[in-house]
Short mmCIF file of C-alpha atoms in Angstrom, two decimals:
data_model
loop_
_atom_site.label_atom_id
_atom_site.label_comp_id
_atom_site.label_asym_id
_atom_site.label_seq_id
_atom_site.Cartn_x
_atom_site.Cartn_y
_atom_site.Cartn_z
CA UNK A 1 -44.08 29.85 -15.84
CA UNK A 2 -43.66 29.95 -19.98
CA UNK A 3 -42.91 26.87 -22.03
CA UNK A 4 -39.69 27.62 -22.02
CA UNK A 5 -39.06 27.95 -18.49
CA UNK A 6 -40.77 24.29 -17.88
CA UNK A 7 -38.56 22.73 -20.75
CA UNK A 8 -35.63 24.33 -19.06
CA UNK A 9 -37.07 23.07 -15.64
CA UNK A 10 -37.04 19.32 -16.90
CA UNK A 11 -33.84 19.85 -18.33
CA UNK A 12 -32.06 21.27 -15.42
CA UNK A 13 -33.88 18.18 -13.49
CA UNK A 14 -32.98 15.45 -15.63
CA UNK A 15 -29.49 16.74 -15.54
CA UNK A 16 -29.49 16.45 -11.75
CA UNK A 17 -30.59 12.75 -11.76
CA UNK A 18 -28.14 11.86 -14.40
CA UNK A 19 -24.99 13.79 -11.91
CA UNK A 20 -26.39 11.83 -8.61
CA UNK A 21 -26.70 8.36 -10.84
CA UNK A 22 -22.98 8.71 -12.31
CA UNK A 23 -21.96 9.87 -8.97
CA UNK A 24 -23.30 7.26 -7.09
CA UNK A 25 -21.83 4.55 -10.04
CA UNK A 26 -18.53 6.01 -9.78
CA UNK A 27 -18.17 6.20 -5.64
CA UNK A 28 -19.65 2.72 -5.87
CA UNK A 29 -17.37 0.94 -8.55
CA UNK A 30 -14.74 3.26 -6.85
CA UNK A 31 -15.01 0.72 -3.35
CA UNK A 32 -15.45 -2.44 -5.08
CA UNK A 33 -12.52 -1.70 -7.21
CA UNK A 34 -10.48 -1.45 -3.70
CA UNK A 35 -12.61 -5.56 -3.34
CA UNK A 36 -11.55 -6.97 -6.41
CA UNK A 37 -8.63 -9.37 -7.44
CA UNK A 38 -7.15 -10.09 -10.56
CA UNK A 39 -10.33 -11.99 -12.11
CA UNK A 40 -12.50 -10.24 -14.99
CA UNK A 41 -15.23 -8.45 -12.77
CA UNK A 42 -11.95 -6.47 -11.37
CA UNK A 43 -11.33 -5.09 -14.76
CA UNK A 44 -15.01 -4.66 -15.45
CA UNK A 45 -15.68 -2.57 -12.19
CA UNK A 46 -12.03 -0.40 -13.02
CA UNK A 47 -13.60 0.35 -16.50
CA UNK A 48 -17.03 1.16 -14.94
CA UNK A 49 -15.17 3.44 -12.05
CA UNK A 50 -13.24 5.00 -14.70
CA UNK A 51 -16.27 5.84 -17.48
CA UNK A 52 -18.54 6.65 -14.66
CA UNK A 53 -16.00 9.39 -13.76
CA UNK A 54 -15.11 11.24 -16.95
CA UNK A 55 -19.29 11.17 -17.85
CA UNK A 56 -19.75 13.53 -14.83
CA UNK A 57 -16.74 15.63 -16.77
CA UNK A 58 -19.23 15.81 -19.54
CA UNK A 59 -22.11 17.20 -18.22
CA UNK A 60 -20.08 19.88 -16.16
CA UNK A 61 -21.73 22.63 -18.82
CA UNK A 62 -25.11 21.85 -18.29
CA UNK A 63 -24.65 21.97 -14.83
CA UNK A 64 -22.81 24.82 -14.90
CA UNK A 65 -25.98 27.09 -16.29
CA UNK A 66 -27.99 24.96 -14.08
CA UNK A 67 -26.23 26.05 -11.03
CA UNK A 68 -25.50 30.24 -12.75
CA UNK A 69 -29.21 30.37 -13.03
CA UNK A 70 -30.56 29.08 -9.30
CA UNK A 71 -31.26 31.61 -6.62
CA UNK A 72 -29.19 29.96 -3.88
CA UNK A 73 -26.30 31.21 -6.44
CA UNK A 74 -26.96 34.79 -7.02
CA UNK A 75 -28.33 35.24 -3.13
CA UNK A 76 -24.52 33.77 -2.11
CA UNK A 77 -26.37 31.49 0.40
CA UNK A 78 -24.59 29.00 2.67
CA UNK A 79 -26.41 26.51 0.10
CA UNK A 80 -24.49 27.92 -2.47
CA UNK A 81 -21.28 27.64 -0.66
CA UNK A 82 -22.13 23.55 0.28
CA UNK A 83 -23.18 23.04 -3.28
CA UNK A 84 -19.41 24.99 -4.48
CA UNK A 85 -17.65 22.54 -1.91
CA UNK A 86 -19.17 19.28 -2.84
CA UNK A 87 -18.30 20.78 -6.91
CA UNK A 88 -14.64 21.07 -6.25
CA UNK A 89 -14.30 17.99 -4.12
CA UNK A 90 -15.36 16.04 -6.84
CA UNK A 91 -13.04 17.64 -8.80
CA UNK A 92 -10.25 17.23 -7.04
CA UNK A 93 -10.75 13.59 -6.83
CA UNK A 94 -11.12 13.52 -10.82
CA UNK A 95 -8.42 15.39 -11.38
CA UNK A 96 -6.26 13.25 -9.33
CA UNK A 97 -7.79 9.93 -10.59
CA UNK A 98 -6.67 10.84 -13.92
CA UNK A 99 -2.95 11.51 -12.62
CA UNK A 100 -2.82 8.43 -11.24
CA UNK A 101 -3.50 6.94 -14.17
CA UNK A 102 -1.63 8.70 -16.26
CA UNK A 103 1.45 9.14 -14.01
CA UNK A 104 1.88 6.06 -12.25
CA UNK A 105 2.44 5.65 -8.50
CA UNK A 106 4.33 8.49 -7.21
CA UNK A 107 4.10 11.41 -3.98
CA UNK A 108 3.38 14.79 -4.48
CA UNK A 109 4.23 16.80 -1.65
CA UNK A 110 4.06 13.83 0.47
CA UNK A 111 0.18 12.24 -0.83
CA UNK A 112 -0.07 9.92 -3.67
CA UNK A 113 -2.33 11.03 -6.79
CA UNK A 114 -4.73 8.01 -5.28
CA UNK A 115 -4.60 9.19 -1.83
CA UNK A 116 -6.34 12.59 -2.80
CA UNK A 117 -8.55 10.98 -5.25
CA UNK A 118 -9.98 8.35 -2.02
CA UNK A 119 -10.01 11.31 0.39
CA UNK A 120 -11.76 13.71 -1.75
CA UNK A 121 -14.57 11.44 -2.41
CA UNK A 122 -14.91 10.41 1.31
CA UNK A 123 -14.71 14.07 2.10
CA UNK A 124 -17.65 14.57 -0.65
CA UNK A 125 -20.04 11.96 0.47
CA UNK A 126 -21.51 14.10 3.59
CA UNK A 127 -21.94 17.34 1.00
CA UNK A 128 -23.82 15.25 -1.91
CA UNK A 129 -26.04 14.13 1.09
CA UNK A 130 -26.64 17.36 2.27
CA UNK A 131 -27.23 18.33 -1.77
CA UNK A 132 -29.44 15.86 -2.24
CA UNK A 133 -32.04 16.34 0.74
CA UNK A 134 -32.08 19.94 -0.20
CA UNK A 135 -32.47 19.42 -3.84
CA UNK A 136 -34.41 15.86 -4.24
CA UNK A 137 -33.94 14.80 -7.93
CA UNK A 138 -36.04 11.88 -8.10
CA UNK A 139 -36.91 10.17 -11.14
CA UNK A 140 -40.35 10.40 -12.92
CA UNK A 141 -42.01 8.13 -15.26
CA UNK A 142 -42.15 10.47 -17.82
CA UNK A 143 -38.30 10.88 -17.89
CA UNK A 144 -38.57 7.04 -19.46
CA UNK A 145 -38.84 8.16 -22.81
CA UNK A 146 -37.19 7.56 -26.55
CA UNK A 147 -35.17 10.87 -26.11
CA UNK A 148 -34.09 10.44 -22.36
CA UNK A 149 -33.04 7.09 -23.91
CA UNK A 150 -30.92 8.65 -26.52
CA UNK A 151 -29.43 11.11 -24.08
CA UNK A 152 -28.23 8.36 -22.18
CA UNK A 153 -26.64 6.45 -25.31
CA UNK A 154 -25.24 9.20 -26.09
CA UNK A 155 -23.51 10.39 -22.65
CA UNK A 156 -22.33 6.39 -22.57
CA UNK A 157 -20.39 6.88 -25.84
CA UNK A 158 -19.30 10.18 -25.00
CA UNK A 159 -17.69 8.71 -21.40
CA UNK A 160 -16.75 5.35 -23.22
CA UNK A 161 -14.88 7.89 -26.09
CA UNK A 162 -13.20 9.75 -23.73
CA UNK A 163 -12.16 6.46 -21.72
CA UNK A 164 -10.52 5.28 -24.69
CA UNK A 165 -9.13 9.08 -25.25
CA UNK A 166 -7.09 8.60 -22.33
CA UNK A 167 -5.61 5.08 -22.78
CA UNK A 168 -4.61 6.37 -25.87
CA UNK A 169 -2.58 9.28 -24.33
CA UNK A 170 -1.25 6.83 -21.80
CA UNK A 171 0.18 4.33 -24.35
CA UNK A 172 0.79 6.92 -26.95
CA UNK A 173 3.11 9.16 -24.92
CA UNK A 174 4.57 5.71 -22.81
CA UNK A 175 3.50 7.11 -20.24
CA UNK A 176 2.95 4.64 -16.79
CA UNK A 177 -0.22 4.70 -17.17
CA UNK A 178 -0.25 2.18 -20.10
CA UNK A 179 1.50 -0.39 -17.76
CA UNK A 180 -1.14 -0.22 -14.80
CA UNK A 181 -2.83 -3.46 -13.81
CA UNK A 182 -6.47 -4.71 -14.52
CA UNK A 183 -6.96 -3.04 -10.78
CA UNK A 184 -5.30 -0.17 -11.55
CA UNK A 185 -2.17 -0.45 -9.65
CA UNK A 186 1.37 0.22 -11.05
CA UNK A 187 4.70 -2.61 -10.67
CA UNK A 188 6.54 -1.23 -7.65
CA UNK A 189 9.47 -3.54 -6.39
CA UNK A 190 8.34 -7.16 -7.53
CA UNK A 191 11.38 -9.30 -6.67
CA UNK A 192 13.09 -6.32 -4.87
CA UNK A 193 11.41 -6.66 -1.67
CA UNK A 194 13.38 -3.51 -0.33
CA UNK A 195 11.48 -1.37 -2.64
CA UNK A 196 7.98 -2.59 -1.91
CA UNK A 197 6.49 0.59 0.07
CA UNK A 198 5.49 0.06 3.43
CA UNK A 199 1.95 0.73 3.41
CA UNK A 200 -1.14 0.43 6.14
CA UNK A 201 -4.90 0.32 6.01
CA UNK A 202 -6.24 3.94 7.40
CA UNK A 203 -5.19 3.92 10.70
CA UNK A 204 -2.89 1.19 11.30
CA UNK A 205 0.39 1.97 12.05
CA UNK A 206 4.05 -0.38 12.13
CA UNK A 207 3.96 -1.41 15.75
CA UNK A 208 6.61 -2.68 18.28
CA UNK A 209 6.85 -6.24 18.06
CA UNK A 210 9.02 -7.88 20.60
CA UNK A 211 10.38 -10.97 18.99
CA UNK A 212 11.75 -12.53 22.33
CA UNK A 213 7.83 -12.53 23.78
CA UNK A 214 6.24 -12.69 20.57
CA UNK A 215 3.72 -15.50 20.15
CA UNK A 216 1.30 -16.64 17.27
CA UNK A 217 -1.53 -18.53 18.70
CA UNK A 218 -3.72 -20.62 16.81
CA UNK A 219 -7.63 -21.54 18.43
CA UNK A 220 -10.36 -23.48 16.73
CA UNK A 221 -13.73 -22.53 17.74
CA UNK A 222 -13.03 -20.95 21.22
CA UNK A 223 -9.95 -23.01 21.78
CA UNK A 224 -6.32 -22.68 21.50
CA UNK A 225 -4.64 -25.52 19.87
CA UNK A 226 -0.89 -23.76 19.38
CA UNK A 227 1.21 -21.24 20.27
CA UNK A 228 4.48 -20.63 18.42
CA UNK A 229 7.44 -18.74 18.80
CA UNK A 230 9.25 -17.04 16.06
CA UNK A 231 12.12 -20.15 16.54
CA UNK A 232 9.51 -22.71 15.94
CA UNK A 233 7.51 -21.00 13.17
CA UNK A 234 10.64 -20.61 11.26
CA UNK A 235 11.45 -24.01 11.98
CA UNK A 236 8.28 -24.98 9.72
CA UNK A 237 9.01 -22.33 7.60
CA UNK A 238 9.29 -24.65 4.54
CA UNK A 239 6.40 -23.71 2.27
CA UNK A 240 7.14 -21.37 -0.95
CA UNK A 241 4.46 -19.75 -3.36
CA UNK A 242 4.78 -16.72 -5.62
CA UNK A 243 1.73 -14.08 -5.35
CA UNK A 244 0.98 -10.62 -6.25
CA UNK A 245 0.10 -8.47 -3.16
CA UNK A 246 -1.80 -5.67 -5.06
CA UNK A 247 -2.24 -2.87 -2.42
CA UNK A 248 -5.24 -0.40 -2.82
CA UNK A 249 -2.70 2.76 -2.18
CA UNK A 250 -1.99 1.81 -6.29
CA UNK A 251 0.92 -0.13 -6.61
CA UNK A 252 1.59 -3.97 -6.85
CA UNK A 253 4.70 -6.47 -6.47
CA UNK A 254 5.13 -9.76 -7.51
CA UNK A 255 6.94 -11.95 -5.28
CA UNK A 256 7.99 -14.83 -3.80
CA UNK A 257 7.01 -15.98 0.05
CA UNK A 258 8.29 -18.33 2.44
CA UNK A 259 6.57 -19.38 5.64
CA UNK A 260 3.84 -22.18 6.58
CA UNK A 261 0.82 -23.17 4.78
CA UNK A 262 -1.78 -22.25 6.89
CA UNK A 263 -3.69 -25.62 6.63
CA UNK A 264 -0.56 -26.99 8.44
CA UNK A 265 -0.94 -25.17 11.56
CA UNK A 266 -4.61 -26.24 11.95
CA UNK A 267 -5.91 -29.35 12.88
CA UNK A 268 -6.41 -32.57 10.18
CA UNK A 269 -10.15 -32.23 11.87
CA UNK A 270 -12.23 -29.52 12.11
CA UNK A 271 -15.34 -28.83 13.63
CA UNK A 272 -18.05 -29.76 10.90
CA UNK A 273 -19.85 -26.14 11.65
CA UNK A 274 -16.63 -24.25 10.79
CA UNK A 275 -17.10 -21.58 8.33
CA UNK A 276 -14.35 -18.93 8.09
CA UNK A 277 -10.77 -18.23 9.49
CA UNK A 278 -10.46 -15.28 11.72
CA UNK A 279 -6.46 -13.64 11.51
CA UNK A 280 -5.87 -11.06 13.49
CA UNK A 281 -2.48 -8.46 14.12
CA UNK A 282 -1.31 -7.46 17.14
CA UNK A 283 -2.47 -3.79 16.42
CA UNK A 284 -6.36 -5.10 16.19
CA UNK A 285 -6.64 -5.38 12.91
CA UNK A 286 -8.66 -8.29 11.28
CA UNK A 287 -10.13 -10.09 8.47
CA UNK A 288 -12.38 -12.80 8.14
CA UNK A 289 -11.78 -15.49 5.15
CA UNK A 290 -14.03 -18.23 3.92
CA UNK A 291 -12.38 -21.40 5.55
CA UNK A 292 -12.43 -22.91 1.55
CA UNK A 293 -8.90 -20.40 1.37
CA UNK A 294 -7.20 -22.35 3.99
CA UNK A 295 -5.04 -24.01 1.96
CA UNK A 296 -3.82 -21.39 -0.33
CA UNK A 297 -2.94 -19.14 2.59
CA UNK A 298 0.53 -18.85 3.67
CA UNK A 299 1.96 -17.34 7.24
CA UNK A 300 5.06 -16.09 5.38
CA UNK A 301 8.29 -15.36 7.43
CA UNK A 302 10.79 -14.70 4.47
CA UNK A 303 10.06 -12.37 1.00
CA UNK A 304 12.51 -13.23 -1.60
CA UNK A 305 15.78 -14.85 0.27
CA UNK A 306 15.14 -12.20 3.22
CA UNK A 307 12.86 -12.38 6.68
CA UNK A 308 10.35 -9.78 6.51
CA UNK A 309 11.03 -6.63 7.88
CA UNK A 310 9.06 -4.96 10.52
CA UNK A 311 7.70 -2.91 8.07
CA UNK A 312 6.23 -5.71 5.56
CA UNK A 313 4.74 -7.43 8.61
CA UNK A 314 7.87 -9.04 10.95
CA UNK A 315 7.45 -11.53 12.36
CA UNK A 316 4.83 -13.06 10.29
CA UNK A 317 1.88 -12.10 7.92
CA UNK A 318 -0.42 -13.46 5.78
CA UNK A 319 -0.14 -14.20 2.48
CA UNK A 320 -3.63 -14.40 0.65
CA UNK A 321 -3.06 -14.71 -2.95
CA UNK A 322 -5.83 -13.40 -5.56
CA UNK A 323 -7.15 -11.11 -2.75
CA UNK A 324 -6.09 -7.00 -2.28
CA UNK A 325 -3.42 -6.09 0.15
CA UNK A 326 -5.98 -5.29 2.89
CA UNK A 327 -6.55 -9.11 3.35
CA UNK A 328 -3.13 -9.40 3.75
CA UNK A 329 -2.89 -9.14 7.16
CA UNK A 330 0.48 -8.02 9.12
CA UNK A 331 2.16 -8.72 12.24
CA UNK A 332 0.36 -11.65 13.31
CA UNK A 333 -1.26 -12.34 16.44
CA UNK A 334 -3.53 -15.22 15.92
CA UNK A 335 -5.26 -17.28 13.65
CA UNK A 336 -9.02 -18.47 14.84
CA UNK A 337 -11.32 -21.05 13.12
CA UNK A 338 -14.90 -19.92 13.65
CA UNK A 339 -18.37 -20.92 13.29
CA UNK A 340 -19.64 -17.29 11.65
CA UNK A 341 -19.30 -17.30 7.76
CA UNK A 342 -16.24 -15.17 6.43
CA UNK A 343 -18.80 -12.10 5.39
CA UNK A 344 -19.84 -11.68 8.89
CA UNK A 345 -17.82 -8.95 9.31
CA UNK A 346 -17.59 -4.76 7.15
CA UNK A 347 -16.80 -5.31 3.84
CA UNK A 348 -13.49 -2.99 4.05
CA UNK A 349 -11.57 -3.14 7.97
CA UNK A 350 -12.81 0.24 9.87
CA UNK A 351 -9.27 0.27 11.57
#
């Protein structure tokens, strides 16, 4: 092989490892996006997410004649196809990242802009794996040099120019996107409770609650200490707060609960090796919180002047402010003190 065919060996390489770092950044920012509140790291990890992305738009020509010049290519191979399926998957997802964001939350054809961008990156992860054991990019110690260095600097300003490119659309054509939240989410319904969508995690679904049998229980460490009805829960139904349930579908609303503080429903005493709070829905569905969030959590009844309906989590649901909608757990079954800490448990529900 000539000089020129090593230089445009290392090239082609380094190109590689650059796509599978960016690509691992974005699908990683991408998930602890969905984790984050309203503090600073959320809006540092949305930026992140966002740059990440449009850099892997930049070095689509390079790998372009990377991929034009490799065998697998020109021989058609089942590689090829693999490599052509993982390509357009991550398109897809880019492409409809940058709708969201510059259209707001909205259907097409019955999926949400975010929708397709989450789906097409879960759908990708299995075909950059397979990609990546057939083509092993790792990093060398010679790729630590000054120009490798000012590559990089100069992809980061490229993805952190064309991040600012696309605010500047958004707020220069009013479009949506310039009123999205540090999280990315858009306003949907905030003190219009009928307009909030009715959203689930995955594969939860509304369920069939019967009210007249309907119980929430409450146990502390492997005991049962209550068990309400719907009559007596709204009987304590006292406690107000106003919080922003930001949902990971992309849209948030800002409004104002009624219901019981949790703290009020548990003991004045508890067991001195308690460590989280265990709520779970009567579809199975369950989160774990640090027991410190007790008493900001509310078991809210009532959104606005109006009981919840069936679809926002009737008869009761949890109200977890500062947290993403996933934590806010619907259709209550029971509440549990336990003795695990609260991360004892997948980071995101697998229900």
């Amino acid at each position: 092989m000539g000089r020129e065919g090593r230089v445009r060996r290392r090239a082609g390489r380094r190109t590689n490892v650059a796509l599978l770092v960016l690509l691992v950044l974005a699908f990683a920012t991408g998930w602890a996006a969905f984790g984050t509140g309203t503090a600073t790291p959320g809006w540092i990890v949305t930026v992140l997410h966002g740059a990440a992305s449009l850099a892997l738009v930049l070095l689509v020509p390079w790998k372009s004649l990377i991929v034009r010049r490799s065998r697998a290519f020109r021989s058609a191979s089942w590689h090829a196809a693999a490599g052509l399926v993982l390509g357009v998957l991550v398109a897809v997802s880019l492409l409809a990242g940058v709708v969201h964001v510059l259209g707001g939350f909205r259907s097409y054809a019955g999926l949400t802009p975010m929708q397709v961008h989450v789906g097409a990156a879960m759908l990708a992860v299995p075909f950059a794996v397979l990609h990546v054991l057939r083509h092993p990019q790792l990093p060398r110690r010679t790729d630590l040099s000054r120009r490798t260095l000012l590559r990089a600097l100069w992809l980061g300003g490229g993805a952190a120019a064309a991040y600012v490119a696309v605010e500047g659309v958004a707020r220069g054509l009013s479009l949506p996107g310039q009123d999205r939240r540090v999280t990315g989410s858009f306003e949907v319904g905030s003190d219009r409770p009928e307009a909030m969508p009715v959203t689930q995690w995955a594969l939860d679904a509304v369920p069939r609650v019967d009210v007249a049998t309907w119980r929430l229980r409450v146990g502390v460490a492997g005991r049962q200490v209550a068990e309400l009805d719907q009559d007596a829960l709204l009987a304590m139904a006292t406690d107000e707060m106003r919080a922003v349930l930001d949902c990971t579908g992309g849209w948030y609303a800002d409004q104002r609960w009624r219901g019981v503080r949790l703290d009020r429903l548990l003991p004045a005493s508890l067991p001195p090796d308690a460590r989280s709070v265990v709520v779970v829905s009567v579809t199975g569905y369950a989160r774990r919180l640090p027991l410190r969030d007790v008493p900001f959590l509310l078991v809210a009844t009532h959104v606005g002047d109006r009981p919840l309906s069936v679809g926002h989590g009737a008869p009761a649901r949890l109200v977890a402010p500062g947290r993403r909608g996933f934590w806010w757990v619907k259709w209550l079954d029971r509440v549990v003190v336990d003795t695990r800490p609260w991360w004892w448990q997948p980071p995101f529900p697998l229900q």
